[in-house]
Short mmCIF file of C-alpha atoms in Angstrom, two decimals:
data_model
loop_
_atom_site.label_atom_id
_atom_site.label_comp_id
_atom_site.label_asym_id
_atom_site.label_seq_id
_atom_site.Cartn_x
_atom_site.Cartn_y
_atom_site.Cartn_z
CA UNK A 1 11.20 26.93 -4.37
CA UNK A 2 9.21 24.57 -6.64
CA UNK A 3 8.09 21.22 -5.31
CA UNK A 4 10.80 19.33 -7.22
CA UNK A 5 13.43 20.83 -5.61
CA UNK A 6 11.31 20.61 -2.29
CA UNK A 7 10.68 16.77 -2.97
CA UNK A 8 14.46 16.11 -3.25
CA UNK A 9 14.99 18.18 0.26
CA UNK A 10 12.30 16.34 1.82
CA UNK A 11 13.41 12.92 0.78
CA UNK A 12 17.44 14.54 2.26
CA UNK A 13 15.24 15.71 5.66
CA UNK A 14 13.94 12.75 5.64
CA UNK A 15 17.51 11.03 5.52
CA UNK A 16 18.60 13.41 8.12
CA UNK A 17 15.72 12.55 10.78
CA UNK A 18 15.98 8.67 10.04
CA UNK A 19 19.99 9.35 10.90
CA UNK A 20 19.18 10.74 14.32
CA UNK A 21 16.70 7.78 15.63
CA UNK A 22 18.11 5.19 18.16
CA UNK A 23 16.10 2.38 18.74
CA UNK A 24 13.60 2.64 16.06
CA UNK A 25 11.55 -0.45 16.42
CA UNK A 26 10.10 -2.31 13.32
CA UNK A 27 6.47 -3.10 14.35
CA UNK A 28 3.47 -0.40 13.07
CA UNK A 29 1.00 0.84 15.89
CA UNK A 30 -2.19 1.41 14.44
CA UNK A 31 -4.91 4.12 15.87
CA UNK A 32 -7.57 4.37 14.03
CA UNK A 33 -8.01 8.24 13.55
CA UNK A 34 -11.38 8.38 11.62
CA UNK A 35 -13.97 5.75 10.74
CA UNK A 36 -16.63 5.24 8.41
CA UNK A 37 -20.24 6.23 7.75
CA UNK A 38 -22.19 3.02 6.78
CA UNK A 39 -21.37 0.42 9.10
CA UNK A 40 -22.85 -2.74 8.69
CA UNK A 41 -23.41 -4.64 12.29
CA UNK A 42 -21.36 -8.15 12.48
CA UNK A 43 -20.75 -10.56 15.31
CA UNK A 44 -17.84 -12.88 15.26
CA UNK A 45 -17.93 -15.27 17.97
CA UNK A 46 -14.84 -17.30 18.73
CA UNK A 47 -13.21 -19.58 17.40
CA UNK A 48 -13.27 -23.30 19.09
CA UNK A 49 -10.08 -24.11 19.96
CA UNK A 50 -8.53 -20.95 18.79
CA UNK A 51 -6.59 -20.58 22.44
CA UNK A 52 -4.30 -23.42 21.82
CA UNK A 53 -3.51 -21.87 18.82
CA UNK A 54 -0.48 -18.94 18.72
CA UNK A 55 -2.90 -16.68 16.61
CA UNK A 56 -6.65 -15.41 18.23
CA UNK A 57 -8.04 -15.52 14.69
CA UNK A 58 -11.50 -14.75 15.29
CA UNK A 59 -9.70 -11.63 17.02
CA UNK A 60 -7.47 -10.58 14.13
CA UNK A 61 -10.66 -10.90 11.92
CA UNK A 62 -12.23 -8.50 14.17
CA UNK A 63 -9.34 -6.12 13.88
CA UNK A 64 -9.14 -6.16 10.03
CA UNK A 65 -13.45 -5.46 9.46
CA UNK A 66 -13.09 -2.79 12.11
CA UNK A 67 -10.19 -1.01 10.19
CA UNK A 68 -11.87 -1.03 6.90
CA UNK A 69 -14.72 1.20 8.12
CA UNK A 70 -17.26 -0.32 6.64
CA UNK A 71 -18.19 -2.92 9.86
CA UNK A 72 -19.03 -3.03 13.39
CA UNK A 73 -18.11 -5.59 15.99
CA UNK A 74 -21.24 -6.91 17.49
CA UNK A 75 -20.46 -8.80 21.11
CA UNK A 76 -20.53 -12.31 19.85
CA UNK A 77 -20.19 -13.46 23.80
CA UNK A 78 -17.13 -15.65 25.40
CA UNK A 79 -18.19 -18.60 23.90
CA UNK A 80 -17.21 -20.52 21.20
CA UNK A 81 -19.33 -20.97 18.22
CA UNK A 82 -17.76 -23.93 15.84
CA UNK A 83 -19.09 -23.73 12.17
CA UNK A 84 -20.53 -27.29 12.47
CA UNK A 85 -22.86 -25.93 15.49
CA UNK A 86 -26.54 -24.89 15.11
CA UNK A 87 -27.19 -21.60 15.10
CA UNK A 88 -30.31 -19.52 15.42
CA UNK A 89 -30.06 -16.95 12.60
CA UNK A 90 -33.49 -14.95 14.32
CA UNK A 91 -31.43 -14.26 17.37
CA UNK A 92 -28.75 -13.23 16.01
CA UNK A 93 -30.79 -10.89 14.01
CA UNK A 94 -32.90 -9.59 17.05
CA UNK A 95 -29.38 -9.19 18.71
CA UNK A 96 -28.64 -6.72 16.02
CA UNK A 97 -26.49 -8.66 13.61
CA UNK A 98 -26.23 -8.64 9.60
CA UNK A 99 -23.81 -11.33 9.61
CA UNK A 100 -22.59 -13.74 12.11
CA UNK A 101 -19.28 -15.75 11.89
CA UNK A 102 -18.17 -19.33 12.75
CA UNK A 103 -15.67 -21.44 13.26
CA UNK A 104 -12.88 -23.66 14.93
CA UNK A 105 -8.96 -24.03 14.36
CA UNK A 106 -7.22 -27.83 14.89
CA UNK A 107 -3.31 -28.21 15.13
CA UNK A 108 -2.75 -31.38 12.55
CA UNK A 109 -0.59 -34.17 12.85
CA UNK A 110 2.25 -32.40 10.64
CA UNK A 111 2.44 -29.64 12.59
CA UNK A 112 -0.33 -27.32 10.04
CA UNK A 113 -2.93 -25.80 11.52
CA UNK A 114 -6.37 -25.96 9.87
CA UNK A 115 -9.15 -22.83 10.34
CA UNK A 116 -12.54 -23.51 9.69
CA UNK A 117 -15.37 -21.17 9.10
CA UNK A 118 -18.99 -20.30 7.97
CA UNK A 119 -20.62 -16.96 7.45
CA UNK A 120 -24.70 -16.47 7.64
CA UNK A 121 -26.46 -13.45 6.39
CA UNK A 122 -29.50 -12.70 9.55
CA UNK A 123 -31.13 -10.52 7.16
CA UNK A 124 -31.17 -13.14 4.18
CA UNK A 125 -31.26 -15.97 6.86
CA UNK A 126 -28.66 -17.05 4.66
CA UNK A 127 -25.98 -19.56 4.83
CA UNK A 128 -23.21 -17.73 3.04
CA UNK A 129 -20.70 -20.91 3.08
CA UNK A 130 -16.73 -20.95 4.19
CA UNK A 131 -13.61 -21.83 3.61
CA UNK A 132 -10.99 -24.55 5.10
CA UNK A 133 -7.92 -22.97 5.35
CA UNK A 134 -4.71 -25.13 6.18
CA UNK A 135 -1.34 -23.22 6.70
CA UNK A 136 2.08 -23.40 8.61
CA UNK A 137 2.22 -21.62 11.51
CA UNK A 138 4.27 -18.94 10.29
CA UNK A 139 0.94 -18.33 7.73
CA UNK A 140 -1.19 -18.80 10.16
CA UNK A 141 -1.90 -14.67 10.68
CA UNK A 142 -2.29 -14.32 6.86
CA UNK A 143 -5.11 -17.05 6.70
CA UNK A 144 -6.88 -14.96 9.62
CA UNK A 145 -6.72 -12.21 6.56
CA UNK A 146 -8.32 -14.25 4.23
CA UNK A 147 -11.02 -15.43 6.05
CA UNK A 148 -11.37 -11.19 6.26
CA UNK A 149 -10.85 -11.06 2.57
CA UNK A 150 -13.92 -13.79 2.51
CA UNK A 151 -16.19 -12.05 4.26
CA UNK A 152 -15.58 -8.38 2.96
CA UNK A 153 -16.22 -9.56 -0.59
CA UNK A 154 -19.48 -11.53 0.81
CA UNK A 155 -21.07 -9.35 2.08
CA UNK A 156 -19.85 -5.84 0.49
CA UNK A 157 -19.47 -7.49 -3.00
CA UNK A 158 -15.84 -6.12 -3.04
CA UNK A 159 -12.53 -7.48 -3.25
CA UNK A 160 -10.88 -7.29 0.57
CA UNK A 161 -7.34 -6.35 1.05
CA UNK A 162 -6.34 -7.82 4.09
CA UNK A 163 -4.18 -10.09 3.39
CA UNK A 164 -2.06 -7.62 1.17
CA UNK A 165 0.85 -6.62 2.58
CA UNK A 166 2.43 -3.05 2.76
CA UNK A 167 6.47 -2.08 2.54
CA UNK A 168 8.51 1.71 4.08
CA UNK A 169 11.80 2.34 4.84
CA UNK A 170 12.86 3.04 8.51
CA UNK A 171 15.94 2.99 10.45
CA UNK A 172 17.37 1.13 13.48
CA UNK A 173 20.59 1.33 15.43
CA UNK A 174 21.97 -0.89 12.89
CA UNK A 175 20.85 1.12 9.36
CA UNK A 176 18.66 1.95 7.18
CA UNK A 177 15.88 -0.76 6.42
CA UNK A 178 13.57 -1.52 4.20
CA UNK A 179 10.80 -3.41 5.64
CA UNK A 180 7.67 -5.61 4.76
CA UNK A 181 4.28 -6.10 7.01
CA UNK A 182 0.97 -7.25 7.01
CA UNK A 183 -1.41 -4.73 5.77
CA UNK A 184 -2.67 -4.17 9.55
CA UNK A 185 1.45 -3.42 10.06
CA UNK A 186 2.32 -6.98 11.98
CA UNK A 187 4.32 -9.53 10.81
CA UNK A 188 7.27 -7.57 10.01
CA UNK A 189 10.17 -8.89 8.19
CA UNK A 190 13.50 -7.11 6.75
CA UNK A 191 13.83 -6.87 3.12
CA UNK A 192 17.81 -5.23 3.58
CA UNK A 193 19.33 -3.18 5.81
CA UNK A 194 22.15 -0.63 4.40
CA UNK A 195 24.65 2.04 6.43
CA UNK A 196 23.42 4.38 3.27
CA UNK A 197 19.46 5.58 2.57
CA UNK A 198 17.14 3.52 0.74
CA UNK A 199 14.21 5.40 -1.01
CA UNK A 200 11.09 4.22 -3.52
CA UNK A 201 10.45 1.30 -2.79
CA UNK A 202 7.79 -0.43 -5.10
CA UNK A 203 6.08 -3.45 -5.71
CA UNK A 204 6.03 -5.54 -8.49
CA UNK A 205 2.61 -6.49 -9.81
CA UNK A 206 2.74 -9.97 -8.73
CA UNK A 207 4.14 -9.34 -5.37
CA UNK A 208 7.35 -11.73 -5.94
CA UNK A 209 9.77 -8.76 -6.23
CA UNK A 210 10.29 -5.03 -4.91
CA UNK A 211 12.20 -2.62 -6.63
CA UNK A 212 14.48 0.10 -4.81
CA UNK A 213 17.02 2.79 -4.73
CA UNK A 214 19.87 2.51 -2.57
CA UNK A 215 22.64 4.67 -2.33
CA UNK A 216 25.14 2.36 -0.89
CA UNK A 217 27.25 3.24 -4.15
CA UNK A 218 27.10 6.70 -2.45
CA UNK A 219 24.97 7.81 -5.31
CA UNK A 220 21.49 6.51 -6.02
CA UNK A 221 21.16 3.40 -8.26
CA UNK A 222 17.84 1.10 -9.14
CA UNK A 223 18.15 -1.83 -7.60
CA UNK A 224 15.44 -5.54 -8.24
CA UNK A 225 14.93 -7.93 -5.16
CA UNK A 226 13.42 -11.38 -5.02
CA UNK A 227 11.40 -11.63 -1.92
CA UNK A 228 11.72 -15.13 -1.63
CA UNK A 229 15.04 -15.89 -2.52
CA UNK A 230 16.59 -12.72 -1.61
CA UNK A 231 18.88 -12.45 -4.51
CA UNK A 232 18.98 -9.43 -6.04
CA UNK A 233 20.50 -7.41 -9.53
CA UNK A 234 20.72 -3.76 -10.29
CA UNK A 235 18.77 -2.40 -13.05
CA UNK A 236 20.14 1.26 -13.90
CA UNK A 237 23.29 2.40 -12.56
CA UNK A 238 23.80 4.79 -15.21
CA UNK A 239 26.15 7.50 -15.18
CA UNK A 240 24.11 10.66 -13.05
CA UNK A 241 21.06 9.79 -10.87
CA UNK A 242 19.19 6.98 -10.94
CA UNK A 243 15.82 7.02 -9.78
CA UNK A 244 11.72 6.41 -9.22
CA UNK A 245 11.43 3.01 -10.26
CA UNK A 246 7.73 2.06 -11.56
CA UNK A 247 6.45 -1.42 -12.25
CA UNK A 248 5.03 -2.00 -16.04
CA UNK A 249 1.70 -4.04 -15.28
CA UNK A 250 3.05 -7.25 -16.68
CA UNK A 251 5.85 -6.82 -14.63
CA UNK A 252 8.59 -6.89 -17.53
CA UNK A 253 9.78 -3.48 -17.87
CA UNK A 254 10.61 -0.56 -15.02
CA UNK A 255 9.82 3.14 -15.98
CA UNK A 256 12.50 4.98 -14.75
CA UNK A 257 13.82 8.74 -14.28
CA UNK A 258 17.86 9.05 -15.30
CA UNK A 259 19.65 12.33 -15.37
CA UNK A 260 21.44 10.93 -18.20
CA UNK A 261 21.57 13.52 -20.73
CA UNK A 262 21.99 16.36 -17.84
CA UNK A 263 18.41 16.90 -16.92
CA UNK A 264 16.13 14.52 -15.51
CA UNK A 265 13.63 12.24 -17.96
CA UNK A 266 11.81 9.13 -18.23
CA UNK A 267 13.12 5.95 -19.81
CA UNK A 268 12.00 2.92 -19.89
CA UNK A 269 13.86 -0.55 -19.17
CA UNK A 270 13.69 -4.32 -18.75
CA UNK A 271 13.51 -5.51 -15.27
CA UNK A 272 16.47 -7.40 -16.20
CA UNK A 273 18.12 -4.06 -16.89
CA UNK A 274 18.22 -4.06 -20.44
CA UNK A 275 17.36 -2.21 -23.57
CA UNK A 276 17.25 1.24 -22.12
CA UNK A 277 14.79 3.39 -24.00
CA UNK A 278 13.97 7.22 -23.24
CA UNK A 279 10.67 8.59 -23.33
CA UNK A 280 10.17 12.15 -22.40
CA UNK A 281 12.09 14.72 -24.74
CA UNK A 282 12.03 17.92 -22.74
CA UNK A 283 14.82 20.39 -21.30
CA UNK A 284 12.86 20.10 -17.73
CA UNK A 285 12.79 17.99 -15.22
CA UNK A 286 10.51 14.95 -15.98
CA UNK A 287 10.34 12.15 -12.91
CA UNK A 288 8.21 10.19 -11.01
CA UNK A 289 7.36 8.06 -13.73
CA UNK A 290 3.90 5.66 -13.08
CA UNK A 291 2.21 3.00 -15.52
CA UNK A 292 -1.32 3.73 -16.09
CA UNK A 293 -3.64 0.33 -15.23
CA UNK A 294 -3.53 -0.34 -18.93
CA UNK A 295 -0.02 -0.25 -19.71
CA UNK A 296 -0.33 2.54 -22.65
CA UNK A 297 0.53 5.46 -20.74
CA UNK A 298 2.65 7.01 -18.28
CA UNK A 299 1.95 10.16 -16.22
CA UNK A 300 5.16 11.60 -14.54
CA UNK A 301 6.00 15.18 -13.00
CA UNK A 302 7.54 17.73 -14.96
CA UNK A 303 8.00 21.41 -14.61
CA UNK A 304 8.54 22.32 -18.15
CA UNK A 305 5.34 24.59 -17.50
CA UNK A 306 7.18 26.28 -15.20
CA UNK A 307 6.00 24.80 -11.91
CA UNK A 308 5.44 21.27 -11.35
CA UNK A 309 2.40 19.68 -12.42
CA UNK A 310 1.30 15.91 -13.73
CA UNK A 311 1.75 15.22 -17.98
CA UNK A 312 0.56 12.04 -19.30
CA UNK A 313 2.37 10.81 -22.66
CA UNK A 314 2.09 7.52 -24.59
CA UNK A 315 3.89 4.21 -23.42
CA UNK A 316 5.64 5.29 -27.23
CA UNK A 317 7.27 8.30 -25.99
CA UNK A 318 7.26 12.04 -26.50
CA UNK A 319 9.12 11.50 -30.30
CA UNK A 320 7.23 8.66 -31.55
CA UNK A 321 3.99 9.84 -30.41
CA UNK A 322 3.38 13.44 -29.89
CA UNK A 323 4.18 15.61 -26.53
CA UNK A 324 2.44 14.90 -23.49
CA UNK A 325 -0.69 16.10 -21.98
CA UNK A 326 -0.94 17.97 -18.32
CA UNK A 327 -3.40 16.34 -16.06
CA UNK A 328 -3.90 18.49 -13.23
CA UNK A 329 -4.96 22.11 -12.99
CA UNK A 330 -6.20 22.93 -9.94
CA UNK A 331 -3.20 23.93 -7.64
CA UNK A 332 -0.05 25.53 -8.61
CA UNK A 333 2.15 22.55 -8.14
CA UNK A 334 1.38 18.99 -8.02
CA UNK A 335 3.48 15.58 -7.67
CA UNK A 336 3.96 12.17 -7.29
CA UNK A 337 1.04 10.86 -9.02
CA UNK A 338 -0.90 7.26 -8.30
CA UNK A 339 -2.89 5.49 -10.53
CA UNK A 340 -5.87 3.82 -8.64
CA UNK A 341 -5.16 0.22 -9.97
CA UNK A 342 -9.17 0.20 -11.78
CA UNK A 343 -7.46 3.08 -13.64
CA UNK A 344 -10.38 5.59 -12.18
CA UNK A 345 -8.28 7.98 -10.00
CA UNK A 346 -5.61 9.90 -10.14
CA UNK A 347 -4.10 10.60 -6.40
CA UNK A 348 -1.42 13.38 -5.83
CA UNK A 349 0.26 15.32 -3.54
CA UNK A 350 -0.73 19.31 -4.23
CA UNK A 351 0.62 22.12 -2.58
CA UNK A 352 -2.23 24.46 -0.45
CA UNK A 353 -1.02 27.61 1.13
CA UNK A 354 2.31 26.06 1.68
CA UNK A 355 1.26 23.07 3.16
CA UNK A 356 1.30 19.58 1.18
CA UNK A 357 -1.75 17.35 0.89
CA UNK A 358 -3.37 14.42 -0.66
CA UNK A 359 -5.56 15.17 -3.59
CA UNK A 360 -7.21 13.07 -5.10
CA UNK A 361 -9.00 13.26 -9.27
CA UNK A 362 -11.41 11.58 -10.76
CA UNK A 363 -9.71 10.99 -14.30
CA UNK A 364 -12.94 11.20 -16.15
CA UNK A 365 -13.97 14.58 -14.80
CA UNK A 366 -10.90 15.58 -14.08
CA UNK A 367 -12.78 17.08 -10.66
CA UNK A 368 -10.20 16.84 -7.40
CA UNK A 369 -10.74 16.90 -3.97
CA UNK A 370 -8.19 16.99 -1.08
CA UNK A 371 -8.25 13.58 1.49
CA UNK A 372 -6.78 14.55 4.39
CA UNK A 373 -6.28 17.07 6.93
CA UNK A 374 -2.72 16.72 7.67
CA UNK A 375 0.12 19.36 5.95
CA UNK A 376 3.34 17.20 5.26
CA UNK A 377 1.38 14.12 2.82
CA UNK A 378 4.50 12.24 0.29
CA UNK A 379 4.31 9.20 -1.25
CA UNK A 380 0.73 8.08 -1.68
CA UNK A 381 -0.17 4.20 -2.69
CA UNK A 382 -3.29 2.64 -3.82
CA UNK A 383 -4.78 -0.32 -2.29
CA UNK A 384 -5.29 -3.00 -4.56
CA UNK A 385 -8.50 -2.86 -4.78
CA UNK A 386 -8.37 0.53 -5.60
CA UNK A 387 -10.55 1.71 -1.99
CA UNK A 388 -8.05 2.75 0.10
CA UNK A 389 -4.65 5.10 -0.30
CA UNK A 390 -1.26 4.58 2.00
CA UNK A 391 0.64 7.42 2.39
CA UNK A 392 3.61 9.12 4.73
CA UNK A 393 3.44 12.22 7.03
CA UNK A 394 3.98 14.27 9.79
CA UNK A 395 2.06 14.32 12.94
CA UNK A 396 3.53 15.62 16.49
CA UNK A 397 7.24 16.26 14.26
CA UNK A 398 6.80 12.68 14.01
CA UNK A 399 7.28 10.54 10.39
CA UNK A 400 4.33 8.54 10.19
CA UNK A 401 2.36 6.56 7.73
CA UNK A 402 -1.27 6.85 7.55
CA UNK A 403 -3.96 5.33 5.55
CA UNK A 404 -7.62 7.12 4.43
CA UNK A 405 -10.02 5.59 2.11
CA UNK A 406 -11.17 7.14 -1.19
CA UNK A 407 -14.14 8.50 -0.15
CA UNK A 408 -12.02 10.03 2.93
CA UNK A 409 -14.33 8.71 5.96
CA UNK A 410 -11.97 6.13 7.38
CA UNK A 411 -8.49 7.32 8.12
CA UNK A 412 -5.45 5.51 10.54
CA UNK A 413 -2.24 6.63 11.81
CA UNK A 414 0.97 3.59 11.38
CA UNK A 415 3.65 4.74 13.96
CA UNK A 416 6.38 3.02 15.52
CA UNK A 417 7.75 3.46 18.46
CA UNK A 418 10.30 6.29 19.19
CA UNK A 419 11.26 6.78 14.82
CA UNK A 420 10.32 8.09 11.92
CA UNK A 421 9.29 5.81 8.31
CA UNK A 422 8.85 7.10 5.36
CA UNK A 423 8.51 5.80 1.54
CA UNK A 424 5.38 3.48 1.86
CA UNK A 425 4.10 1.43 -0.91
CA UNK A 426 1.02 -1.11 -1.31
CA UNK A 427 1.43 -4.57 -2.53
CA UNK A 428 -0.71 -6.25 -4.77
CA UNK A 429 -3.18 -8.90 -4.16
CA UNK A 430 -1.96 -11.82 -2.63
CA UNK A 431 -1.42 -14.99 -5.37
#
């Protein structure tokens, strides 16, 4: 049984297991399963008057460093340190701290809540500057992120991802739903909830939209959702199956895989679901269409080799501009590929003595590596900045999602309580 027929059983199992969950309950549990090599030693103290406040955000700040593997929590003590306060930067030091944080959060007149904070380099004996952050309550949590963002790209001279948010499909008592969170899997909020399965969801590049299938229709058809407004249109509903939407970078156009002409291929369409175009000319099946970070190519899945493997052709398609080219080699079937978004990596799922893993490629060598240890990987997801991958699968006969950075030292488990999720996918930078 090749891996595109296994795919489409998987994505039905995973239908069937969502169908028998009471209960499910929206919020991700995070355990961290594996952390990083080259911590660097931070204390955060708290924030002053953070406890009137209905977010701890020195404490969610603490939370996000801790997950990215590349910090440690020092113990900052119980008392607050406001970032207009004097601080001695040789303590800290001798205490064992790079970096310390500061800070205070004040409840406004209008109802707003202001954070304040500085960050000092020990080592430098640096003042590293801050930020004043004013937000609504209900944004309160996602300045907490970019005060995380802040300091990540301080100190590690890398864009943070905190304050990114993450979307997978789950199922309550109610339905199938499509959810949105937090990257750290809190602040969830319902996208849409359908009595039918809702699969691939993605989002678009600037984070405004998600596209979807849903096969309330009973048959699957490409749907395009405002997040803000909630308003929504369908892109394909072609005759046949409609499926594996993909963002173009500029966020005009949706690659798409149609079984219009019988088979399966890739077309490409507006995001307003116009001016259908195909691009892939073979008597396989071609899906699982992705942009590459420069909008010129596409790699999708095919098995016109005779098992399924990874083919890159030209945003011009296979009759305008020559057949495409197979990407991966090493393992007898590989799918669902993932452009890193600095267009370095290739990530896949590869089947290994029957089980199904993460890989991994680096596109200039073309070398791969597998990232995890688990058997049942789908549906991997870059971070935005390219450092981290989200991705579904099984642990204890349980759907979960689980993150693990590039380099593979820092891995987490995303669970909820008493259900399976499935179909995860990373949003971009926050605007």
């Amino acid at each position: 049984m090749n891996l595109i027929i296994q795919f489409i059983l998987r994505t039905v199992t995973a239908v069937c297991l969502l169908a028998t969950t009471t209960a499910a309950h929206a919020q991700l549990k995070i355990d961290i399963a594996g952390v990083g090599s080259n911590f660097l030693p931070i204390a955060i103290a708290n924030f002053r008057d953070e406890s009137a406040a209905p977010q701890q955000i020195s404490e969610i700040i603490r939370a996000d460093l801790a997950r990215s593997g590349r910090f440690t929590n020092l113990n900052a003590g119980l008392a607050p340190i406001a970032e207009t306060n004097a601080v001695d930067l040789n303590s800290w030091r001798a205490k064992g701290a790079d970096a310390l944080v500061t800070g205070s959060v004040a409840h406004l007149a209008d109802g707003q809540y202001e954070v304040r904070f500085r960050l000092y380099d020990t080592v430098k004996q640096q003042d590293l500057s801050g930020l004043s952050l004013v937000s609504p309550v209900s944004e309160l949590r996602l300045s907490a992120h970019k005060i995380a963002d802040y300091i990540y790209q301080k100190l590690l001279n890398e864009r943070g991802i905190f304050a990114t948010r993450i979307s997978y499909v789950t199922r309550t008592s109610s339905g199938y739903q499509l959810q949105r969170a937090d990257s750290d899997g809190q602040n969830t909020r319902t996208v849409l909830t359908s009595s039918e399965p809702i699969i691939s969801p993605v989002w678009s590049p600037n984070g405004t939209k998600v596209a979807y299938v849903s096969f309330e229709r009973k048959k699957p058809v490409i749907y395009v959702q405002d997040l803000v407004s909630e308003q929504r249109i369908i892109v394909s509903n072609q005759k046949g199956s409609n499926s594996a939407p993909a963002w173009s970078p500029d966020g005009n156009q949706l690659a798409v895989a149609l079984s219009l002409p019988g088979n399966t291929q890739i077309y490409l369409i507006n995001a307003n679901g116009s001016s259908l175009r195909r691009l892939s000319n073979s008597n396989s099946i071609d899906t699982e269409p992705r942009f590459s970070p420069d909008g010129q190519s596409i790699y999708f899945t095919s098995d016109r080799g005779g098992a399924p493997q990874i083919y890159r052709m030209s945003i011009h398609g296979e009759a305008n501009a020559g057949a495409a080219q197979r990407m991966t080699f090493k393992g007898s079937e590989n799918t669902s590929p993932r452009l890193s978004p600095d267009g370095k990596l290739l990530a896949y799922i590869s089947r290994v003595s029957g089980a199904l893993k993460l890989y991994i490629q680096e596109l200039s060598t073309g070398e791969a590596i597998a990232l995890t240890d688990t058997n049942y990987d789908e549906s991997p997801s870059f971070s935005a900045n390219s450092k981290y991958i989200l991705y579904a699968t099984r642990v204890e006969q349980r759907g979960v999602l689980a993150t693990v950075s590039t380099d593979g030292r820092t891995r987490q488990i995303l669970s909820i309580k008493d259900g399976d999720i499935r179909e995860p996918s990373w949003g971009p930078f926050t605007q």
